[in-house]
Short mmCIF file of C-alpha atoms in Angstrom, two decimals:
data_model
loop_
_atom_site.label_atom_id
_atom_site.label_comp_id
_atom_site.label_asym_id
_atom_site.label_seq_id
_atom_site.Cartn_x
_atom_site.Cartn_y
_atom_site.Cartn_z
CA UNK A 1 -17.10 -24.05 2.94
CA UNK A 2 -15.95 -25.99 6.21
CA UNK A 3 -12.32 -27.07 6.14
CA UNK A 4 -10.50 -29.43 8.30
CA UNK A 5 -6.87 -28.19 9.69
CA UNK A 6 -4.21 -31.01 10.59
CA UNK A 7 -4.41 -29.92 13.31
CA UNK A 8 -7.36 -30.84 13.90
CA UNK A 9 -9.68 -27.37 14.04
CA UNK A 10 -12.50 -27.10 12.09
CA UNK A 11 -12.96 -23.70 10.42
CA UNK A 12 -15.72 -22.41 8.72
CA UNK A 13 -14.80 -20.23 5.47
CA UNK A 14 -17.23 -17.90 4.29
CA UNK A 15 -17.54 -15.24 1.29
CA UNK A 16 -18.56 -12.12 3.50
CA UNK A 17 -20.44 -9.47 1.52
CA UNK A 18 -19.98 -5.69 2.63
CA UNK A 19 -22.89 -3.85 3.86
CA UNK A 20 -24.52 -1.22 2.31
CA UNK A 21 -24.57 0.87 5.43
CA UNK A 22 -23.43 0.88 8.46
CA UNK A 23 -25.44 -0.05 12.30
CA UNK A 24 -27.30 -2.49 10.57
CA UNK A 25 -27.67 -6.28 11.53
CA UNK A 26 -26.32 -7.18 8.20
CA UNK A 27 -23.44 -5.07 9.01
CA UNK A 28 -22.26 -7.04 11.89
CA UNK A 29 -20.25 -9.29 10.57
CA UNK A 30 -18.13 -6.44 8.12
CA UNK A 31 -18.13 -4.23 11.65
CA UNK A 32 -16.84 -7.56 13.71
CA UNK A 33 -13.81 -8.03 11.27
CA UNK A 34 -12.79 -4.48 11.37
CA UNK A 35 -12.44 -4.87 15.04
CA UNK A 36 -10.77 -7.99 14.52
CA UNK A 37 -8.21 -6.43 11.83
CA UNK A 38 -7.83 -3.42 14.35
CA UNK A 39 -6.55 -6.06 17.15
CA UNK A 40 -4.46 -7.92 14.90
CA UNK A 41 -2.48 -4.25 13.57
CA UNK A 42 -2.16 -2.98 17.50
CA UNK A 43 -0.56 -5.98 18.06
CA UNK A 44 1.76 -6.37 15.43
CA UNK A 45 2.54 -2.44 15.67
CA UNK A 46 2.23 -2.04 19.11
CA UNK A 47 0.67 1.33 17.92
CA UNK A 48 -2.73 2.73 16.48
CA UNK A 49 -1.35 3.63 13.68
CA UNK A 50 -3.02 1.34 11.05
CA UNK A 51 -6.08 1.58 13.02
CA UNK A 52 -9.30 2.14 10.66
CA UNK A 53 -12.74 2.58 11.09
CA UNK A 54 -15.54 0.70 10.02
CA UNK A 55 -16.84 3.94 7.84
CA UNK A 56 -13.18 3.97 6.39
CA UNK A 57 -13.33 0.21 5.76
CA UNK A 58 -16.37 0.66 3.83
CA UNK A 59 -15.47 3.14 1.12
CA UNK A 60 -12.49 0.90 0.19
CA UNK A 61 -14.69 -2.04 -0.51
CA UNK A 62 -17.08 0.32 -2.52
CA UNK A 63 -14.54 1.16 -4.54
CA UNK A 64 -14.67 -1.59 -6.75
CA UNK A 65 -14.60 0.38 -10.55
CA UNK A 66 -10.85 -0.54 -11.27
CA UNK A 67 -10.17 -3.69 -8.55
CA UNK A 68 -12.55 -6.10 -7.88
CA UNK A 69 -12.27 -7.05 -3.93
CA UNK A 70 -13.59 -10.19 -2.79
CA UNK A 71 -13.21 -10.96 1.12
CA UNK A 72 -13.54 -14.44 2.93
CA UNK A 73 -13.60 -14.72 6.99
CA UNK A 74 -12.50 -17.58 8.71
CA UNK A 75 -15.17 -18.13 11.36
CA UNK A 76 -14.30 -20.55 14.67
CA UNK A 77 -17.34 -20.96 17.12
CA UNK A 78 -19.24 -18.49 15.70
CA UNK A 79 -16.26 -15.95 15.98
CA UNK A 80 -14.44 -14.13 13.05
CA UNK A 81 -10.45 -15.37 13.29
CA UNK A 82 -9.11 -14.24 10.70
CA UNK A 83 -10.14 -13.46 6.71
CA UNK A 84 -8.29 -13.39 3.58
CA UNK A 85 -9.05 -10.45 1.06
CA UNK A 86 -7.99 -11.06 -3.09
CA UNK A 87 -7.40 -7.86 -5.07
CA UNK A 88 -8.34 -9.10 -9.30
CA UNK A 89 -6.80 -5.55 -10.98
CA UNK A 90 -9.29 -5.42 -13.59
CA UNK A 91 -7.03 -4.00 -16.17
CA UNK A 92 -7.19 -5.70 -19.07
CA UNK A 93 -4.36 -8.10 -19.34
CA UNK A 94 -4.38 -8.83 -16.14
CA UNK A 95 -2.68 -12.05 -14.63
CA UNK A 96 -1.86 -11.25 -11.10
CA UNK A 97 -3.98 -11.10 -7.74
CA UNK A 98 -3.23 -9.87 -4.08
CA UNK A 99 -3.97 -12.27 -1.55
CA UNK A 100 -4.10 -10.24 2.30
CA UNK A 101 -4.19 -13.14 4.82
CA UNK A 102 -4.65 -12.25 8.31
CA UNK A 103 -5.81 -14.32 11.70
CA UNK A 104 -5.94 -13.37 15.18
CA UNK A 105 -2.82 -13.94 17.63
CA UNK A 106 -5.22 -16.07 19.72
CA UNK A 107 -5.96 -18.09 16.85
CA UNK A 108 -2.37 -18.63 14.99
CA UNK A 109 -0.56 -22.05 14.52
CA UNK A 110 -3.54 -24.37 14.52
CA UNK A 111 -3.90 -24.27 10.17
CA UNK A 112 -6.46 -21.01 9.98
CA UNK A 113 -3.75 -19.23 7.61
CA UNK A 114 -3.56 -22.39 5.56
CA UNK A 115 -7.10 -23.04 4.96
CA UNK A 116 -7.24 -19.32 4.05
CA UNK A 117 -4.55 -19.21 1.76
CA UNK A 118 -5.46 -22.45 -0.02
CA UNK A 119 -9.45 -20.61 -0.21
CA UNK A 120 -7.66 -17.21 -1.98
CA UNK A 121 -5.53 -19.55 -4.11
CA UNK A 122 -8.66 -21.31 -5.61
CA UNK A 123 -10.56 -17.77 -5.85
CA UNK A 124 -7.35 -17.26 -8.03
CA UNK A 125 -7.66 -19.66 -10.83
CA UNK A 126 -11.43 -19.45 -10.44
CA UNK A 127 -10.57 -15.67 -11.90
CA UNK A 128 -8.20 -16.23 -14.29
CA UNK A 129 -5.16 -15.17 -12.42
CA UNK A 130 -1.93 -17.46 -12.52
CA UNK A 131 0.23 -15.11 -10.39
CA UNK A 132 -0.25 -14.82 -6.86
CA UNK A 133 0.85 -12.16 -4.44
CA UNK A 134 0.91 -12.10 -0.76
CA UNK A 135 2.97 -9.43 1.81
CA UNK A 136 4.54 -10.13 5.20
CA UNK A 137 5.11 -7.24 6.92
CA UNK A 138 7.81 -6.66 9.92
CA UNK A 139 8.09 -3.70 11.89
CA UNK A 140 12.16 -2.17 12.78
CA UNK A 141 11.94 -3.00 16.16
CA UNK A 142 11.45 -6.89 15.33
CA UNK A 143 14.44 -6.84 13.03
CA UNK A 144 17.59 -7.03 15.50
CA UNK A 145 20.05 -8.84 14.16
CA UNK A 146 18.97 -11.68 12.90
CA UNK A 147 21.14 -14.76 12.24
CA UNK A 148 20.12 -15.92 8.99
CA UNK A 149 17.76 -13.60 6.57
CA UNK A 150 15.74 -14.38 3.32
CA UNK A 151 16.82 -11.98 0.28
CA UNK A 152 15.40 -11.01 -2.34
CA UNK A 153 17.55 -10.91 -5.61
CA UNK A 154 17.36 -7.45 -5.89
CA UNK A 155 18.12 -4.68 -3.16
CA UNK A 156 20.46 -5.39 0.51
CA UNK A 157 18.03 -6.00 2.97
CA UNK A 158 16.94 -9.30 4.30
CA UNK A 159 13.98 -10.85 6.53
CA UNK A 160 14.71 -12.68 8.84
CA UNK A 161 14.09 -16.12 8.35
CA UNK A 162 13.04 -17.31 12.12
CA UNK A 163 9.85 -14.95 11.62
CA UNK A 164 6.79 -17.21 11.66
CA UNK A 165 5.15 -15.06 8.69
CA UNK A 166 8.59 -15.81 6.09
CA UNK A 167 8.76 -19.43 7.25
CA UNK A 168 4.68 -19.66 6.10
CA UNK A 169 5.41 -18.06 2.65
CA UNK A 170 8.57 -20.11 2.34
CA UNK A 171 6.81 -23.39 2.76
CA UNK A 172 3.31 -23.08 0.89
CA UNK A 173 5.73 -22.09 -2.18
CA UNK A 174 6.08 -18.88 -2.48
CA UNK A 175 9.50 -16.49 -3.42
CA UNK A 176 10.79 -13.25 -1.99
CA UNK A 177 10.52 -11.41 -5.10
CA UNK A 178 10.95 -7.53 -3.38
CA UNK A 179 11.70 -5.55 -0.14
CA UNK A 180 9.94 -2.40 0.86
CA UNK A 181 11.37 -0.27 3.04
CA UNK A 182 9.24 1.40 5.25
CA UNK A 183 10.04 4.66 6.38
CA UNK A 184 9.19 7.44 8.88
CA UNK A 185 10.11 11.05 8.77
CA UNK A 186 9.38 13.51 11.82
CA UNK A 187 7.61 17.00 10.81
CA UNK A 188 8.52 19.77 11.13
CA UNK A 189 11.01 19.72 9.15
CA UNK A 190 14.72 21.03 11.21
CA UNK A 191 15.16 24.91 9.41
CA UNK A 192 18.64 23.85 8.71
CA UNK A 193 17.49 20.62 6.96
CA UNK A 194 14.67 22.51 5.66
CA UNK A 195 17.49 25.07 3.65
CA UNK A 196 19.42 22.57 2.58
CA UNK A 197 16.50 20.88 0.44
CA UNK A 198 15.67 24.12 -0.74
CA UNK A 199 18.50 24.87 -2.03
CA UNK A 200 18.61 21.25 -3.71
CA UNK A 201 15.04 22.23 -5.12
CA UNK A 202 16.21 25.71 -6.83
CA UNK A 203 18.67 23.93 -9.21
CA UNK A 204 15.33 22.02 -10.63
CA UNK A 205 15.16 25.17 -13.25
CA UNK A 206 12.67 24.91 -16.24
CA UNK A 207 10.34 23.48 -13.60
CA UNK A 208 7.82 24.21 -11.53
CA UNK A 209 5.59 23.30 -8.45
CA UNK A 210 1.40 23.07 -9.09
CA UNK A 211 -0.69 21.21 -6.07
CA UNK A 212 -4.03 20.45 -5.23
CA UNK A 213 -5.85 18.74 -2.29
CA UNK A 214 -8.47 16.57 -2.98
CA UNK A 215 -9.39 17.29 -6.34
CA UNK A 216 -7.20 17.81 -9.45
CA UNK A 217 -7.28 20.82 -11.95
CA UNK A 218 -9.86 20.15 -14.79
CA UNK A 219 -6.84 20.79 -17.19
CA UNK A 220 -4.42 18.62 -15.66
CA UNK A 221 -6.44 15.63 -14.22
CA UNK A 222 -5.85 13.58 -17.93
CA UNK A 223 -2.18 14.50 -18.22
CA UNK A 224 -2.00 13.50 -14.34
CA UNK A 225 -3.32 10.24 -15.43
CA UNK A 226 -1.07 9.66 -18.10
CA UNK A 227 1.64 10.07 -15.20
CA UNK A 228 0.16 7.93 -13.08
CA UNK A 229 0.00 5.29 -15.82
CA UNK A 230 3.69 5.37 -15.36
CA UNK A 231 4.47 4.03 -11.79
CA UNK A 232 4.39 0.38 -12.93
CA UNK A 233 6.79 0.86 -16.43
CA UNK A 234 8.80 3.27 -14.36
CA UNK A 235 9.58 2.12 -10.49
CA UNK A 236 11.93 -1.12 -10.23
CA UNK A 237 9.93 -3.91 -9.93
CA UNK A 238 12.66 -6.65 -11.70
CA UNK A 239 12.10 -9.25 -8.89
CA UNK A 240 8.26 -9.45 -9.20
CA UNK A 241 5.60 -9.79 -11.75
CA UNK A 242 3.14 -6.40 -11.85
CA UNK A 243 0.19 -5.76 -14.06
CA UNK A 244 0.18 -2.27 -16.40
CA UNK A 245 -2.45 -0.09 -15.04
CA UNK A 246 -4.21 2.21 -17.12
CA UNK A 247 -5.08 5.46 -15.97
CA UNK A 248 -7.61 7.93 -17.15
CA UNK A 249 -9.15 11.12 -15.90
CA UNK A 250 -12.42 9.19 -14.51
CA UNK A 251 -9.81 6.74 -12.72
CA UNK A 252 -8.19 9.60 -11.51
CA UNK A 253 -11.93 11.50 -9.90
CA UNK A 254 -12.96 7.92 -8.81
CA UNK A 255 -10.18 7.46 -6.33
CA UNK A 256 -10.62 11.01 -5.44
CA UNK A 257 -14.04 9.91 -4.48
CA UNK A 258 -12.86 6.50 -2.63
CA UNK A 259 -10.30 8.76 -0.29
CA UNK A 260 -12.90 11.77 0.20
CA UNK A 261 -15.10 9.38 1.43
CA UNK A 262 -12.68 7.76 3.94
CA UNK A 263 -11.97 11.94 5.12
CA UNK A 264 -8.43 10.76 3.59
CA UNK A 265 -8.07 13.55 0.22
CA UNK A 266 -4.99 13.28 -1.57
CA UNK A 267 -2.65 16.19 -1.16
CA UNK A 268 -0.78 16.23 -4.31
CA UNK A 269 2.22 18.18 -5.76
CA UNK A 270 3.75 17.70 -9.69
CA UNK A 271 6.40 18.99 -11.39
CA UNK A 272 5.55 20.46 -14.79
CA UNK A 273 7.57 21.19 -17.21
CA UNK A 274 7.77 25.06 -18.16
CA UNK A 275 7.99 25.17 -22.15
CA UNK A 276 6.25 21.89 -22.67
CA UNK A 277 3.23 21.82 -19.76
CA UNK A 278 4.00 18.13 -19.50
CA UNK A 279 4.02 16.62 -15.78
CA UNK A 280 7.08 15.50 -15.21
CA UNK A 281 6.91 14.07 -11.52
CA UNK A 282 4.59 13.91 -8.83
CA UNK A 283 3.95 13.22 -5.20
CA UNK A 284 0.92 12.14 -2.97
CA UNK A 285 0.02 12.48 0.57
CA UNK A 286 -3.08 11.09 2.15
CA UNK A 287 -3.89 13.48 4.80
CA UNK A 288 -6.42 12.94 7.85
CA UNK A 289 -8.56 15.44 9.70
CA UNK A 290 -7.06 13.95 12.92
CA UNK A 291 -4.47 12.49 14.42
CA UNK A 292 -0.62 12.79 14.09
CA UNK A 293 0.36 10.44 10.83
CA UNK A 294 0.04 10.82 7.35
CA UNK A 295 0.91 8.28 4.69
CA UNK A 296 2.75 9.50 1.52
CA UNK A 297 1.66 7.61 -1.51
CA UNK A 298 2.95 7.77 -4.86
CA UNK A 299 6.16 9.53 -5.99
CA UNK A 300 7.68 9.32 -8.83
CA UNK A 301 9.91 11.28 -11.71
CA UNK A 302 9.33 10.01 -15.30
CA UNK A 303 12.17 8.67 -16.56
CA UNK A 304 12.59 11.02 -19.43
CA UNK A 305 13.12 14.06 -17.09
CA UNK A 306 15.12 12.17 -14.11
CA UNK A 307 18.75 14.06 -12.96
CA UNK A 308 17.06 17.17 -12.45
CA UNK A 309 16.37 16.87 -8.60
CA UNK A 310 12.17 17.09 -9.06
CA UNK A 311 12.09 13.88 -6.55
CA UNK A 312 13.67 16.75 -3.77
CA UNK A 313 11.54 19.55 -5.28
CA UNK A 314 7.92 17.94 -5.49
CA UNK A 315 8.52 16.31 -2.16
CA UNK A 316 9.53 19.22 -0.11
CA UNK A 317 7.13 21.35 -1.65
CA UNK A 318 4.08 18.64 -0.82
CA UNK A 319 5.50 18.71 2.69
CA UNK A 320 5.12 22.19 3.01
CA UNK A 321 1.40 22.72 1.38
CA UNK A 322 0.76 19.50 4.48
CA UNK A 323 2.19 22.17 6.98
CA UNK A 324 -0.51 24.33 5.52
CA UNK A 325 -3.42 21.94 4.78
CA UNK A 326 -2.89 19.87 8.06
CA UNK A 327 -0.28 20.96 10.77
CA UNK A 328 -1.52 18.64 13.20
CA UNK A 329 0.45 16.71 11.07
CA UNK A 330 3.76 15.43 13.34
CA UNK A 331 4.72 12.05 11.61
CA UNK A 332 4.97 10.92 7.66
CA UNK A 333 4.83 7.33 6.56
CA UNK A 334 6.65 6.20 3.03
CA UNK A 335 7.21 3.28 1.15
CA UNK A 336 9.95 2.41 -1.77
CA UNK A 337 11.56 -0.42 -2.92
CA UNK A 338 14.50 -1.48 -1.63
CA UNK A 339 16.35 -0.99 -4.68
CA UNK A 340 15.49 2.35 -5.40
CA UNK A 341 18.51 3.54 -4.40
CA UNK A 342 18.13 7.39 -5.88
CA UNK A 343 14.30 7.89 -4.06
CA UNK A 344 16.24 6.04 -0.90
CA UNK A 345 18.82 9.20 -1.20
CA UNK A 346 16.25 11.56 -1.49
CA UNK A 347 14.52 10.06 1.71
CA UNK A 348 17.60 10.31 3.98
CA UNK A 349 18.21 13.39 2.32
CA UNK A 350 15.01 14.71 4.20
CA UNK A 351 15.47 12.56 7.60
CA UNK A 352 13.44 9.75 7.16
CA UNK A 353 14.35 6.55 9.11
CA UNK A 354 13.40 2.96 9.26
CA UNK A 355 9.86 2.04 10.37
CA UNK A 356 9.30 -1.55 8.55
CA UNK A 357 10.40 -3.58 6.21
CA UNK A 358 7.51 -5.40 3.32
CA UNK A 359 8.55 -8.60 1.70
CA UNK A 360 6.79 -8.98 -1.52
CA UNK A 361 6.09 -12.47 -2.48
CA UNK A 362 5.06 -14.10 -5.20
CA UNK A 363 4.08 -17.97 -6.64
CA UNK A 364 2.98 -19.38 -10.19
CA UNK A 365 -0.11 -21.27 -9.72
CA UNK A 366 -0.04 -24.15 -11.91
#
């Protein structure tokens, strides 16, 4: 599809397919993007650290068993500007979608990121989906003090409103509906902090620590699934709309699969329950074979075992098994609402500080 910006650029909006391999002329195009996603994360980050490569790209887009991924590129003189990607969760039930819009700095403020938006809106109610989602993301160091800032209704934090990404959501209709904090820890862990959270951990009696990397225990991967089934009935989410997800053993091995293939296995530590056997909490770190950042997924306690500090004792025990597993590890990455004020605790509890804030947003189509 060609469309027509007011301001007068004509972009050319294509459906781009990924490759089966890699090196491959029909591969260029899925290679080109990744470059031009790479470029667009240095230069919001001023950092590698969202960085990919085209390999890694790849196995995400394979994954496509639970979340069908559909990707359109805006193309300008035979040049890739910018693309948007819409997540369908293929749980049944299902009513929202993920919309990731992106365009090159070079290429900003001329309409791109409308005619992309208004592309992943119709790919929207083509599937079925009447509630949209889209993410601006702003790094600590762009904060400052900001005059005015956009709220959500739930959590403290605002965005600020002169940033061209909230102004964009803000017009083309859609609501702050959550804040992410972003947060950053630095490893290793001081020995002083390091007691203190131990200590913290030891009153978590009737409990106990079980980890894997890579690939759960036969006998726990279904009752792992059942926990993971949790994280959207358990983690506040009272500002925005999220689908159930349903979780099974095979969803479980699949996105074992999807992160062994991008050299990313998940380094995982529960809590279980010592008279029962139930898993009680759990916590997930993605850990590369290089660099000097890992990204800590999932955490959560289940809300029938909360007040019995497992958040402190499955995260400092995962933290450890990384020393182990990976110590070129120096830097950990987490994400939590900003109304989660207990996981919050537990965070500055460890050290972590402010790397980003994530506005969640959200419209209705009609």
């Amino acid at each position: 599809m060609v469309r027509r910006t007011q301001w007068e650029v004509t972009v050319r909006i294509e459906r781009l397919m990924p490759p089966a391999t890699l090196g491959t002329a029909e591969s260029a195009a899925f290679e080109e993007l990744v470059g031009v996603l790479n470029g667009i994360s240095v230069a919001l980050w001023g950092a590698d650290d969202f960085v990919e490569t085209a390999e890694e790209a790849l196995a995400s887009f394979r994954a496509q068993d639970y979340q069908e991924k559909i990707l359109l590129v805006a193309i300008e003189d035979d040049v890739i500007v910018g693309r948007v990607q819409a997540d369908f969760p293929l749980d049944e039930h299902a009513e929202t979608v993920s919309l990731l819009i992106d365009v090159a700095p070079a290429a900003r403020g001329r309409g791109i990121g409308t005619a992309l938006l208004a592309a992943g809106e119709e790919l929207a109610a083509e599937g079925g989906r009447r509630v949209v989602s889209a993410y601006t993301e702003h790094p600590a160091r762009t904060l400052g003090d900001s005059v005015s800032v956009v709220r959500a209704a739930p959590g403290g934090v605002g965005l600020p409103a002169e940033s061209p990404d909230v102004r964009f959501a803000l017009r083309r209709g859609f609501r702050l509906g959550q804040i992410e904090r972003s947060s950053e820890l630095r490893l290793p862990l001081p020995p002083a902090r390091e007691a203190g959270l131990a200590s913290t951990a030891a009153s978590a009696t009737g409990y106990r620590p079980v980890s894997w990397l890579g690939h759960a225990p036969d006998d726990l991967v279904e009752p792992f699934a059942t926990l993971k089934a949790r994280m959207t009935i358990d983690v506040p989410h009272s500002g925005i709309a999220l689908d159930r997800e349903e979780w099974t053993g095979e969803r479980v091995r699949a996105q074992e699969r999807e992160l062994a293939e991008r050299g990313e296995p998940l380094l995982v530590t529960a809590a279980q329950h010592i008279a029962s056997g139930e898993l009680a909490a759990y916590t997930e770190i993605a850990v590369p074979a290089d660099g000097h950042k890992a990204e800590q997924y999932d955490t959560l306690v289940a809300v029938p075992h909360r007040g019995h500090r497992l958040g402190t004792l499955v995260k400092l025990h995962n933290i450890r098994e990384l020393a182990t597993h990976a110590p070129h590890i120096t830097r950990l990455l987490t994400w939590n609402a900003d109304e989660n004020i207990p996981m919050l605790a537990i965070n500055r509890a460890f050290g972590f500080q402010l790397h980003a804030l994530t506005g969640h947003w959200q419209k209705t189509l009609d």
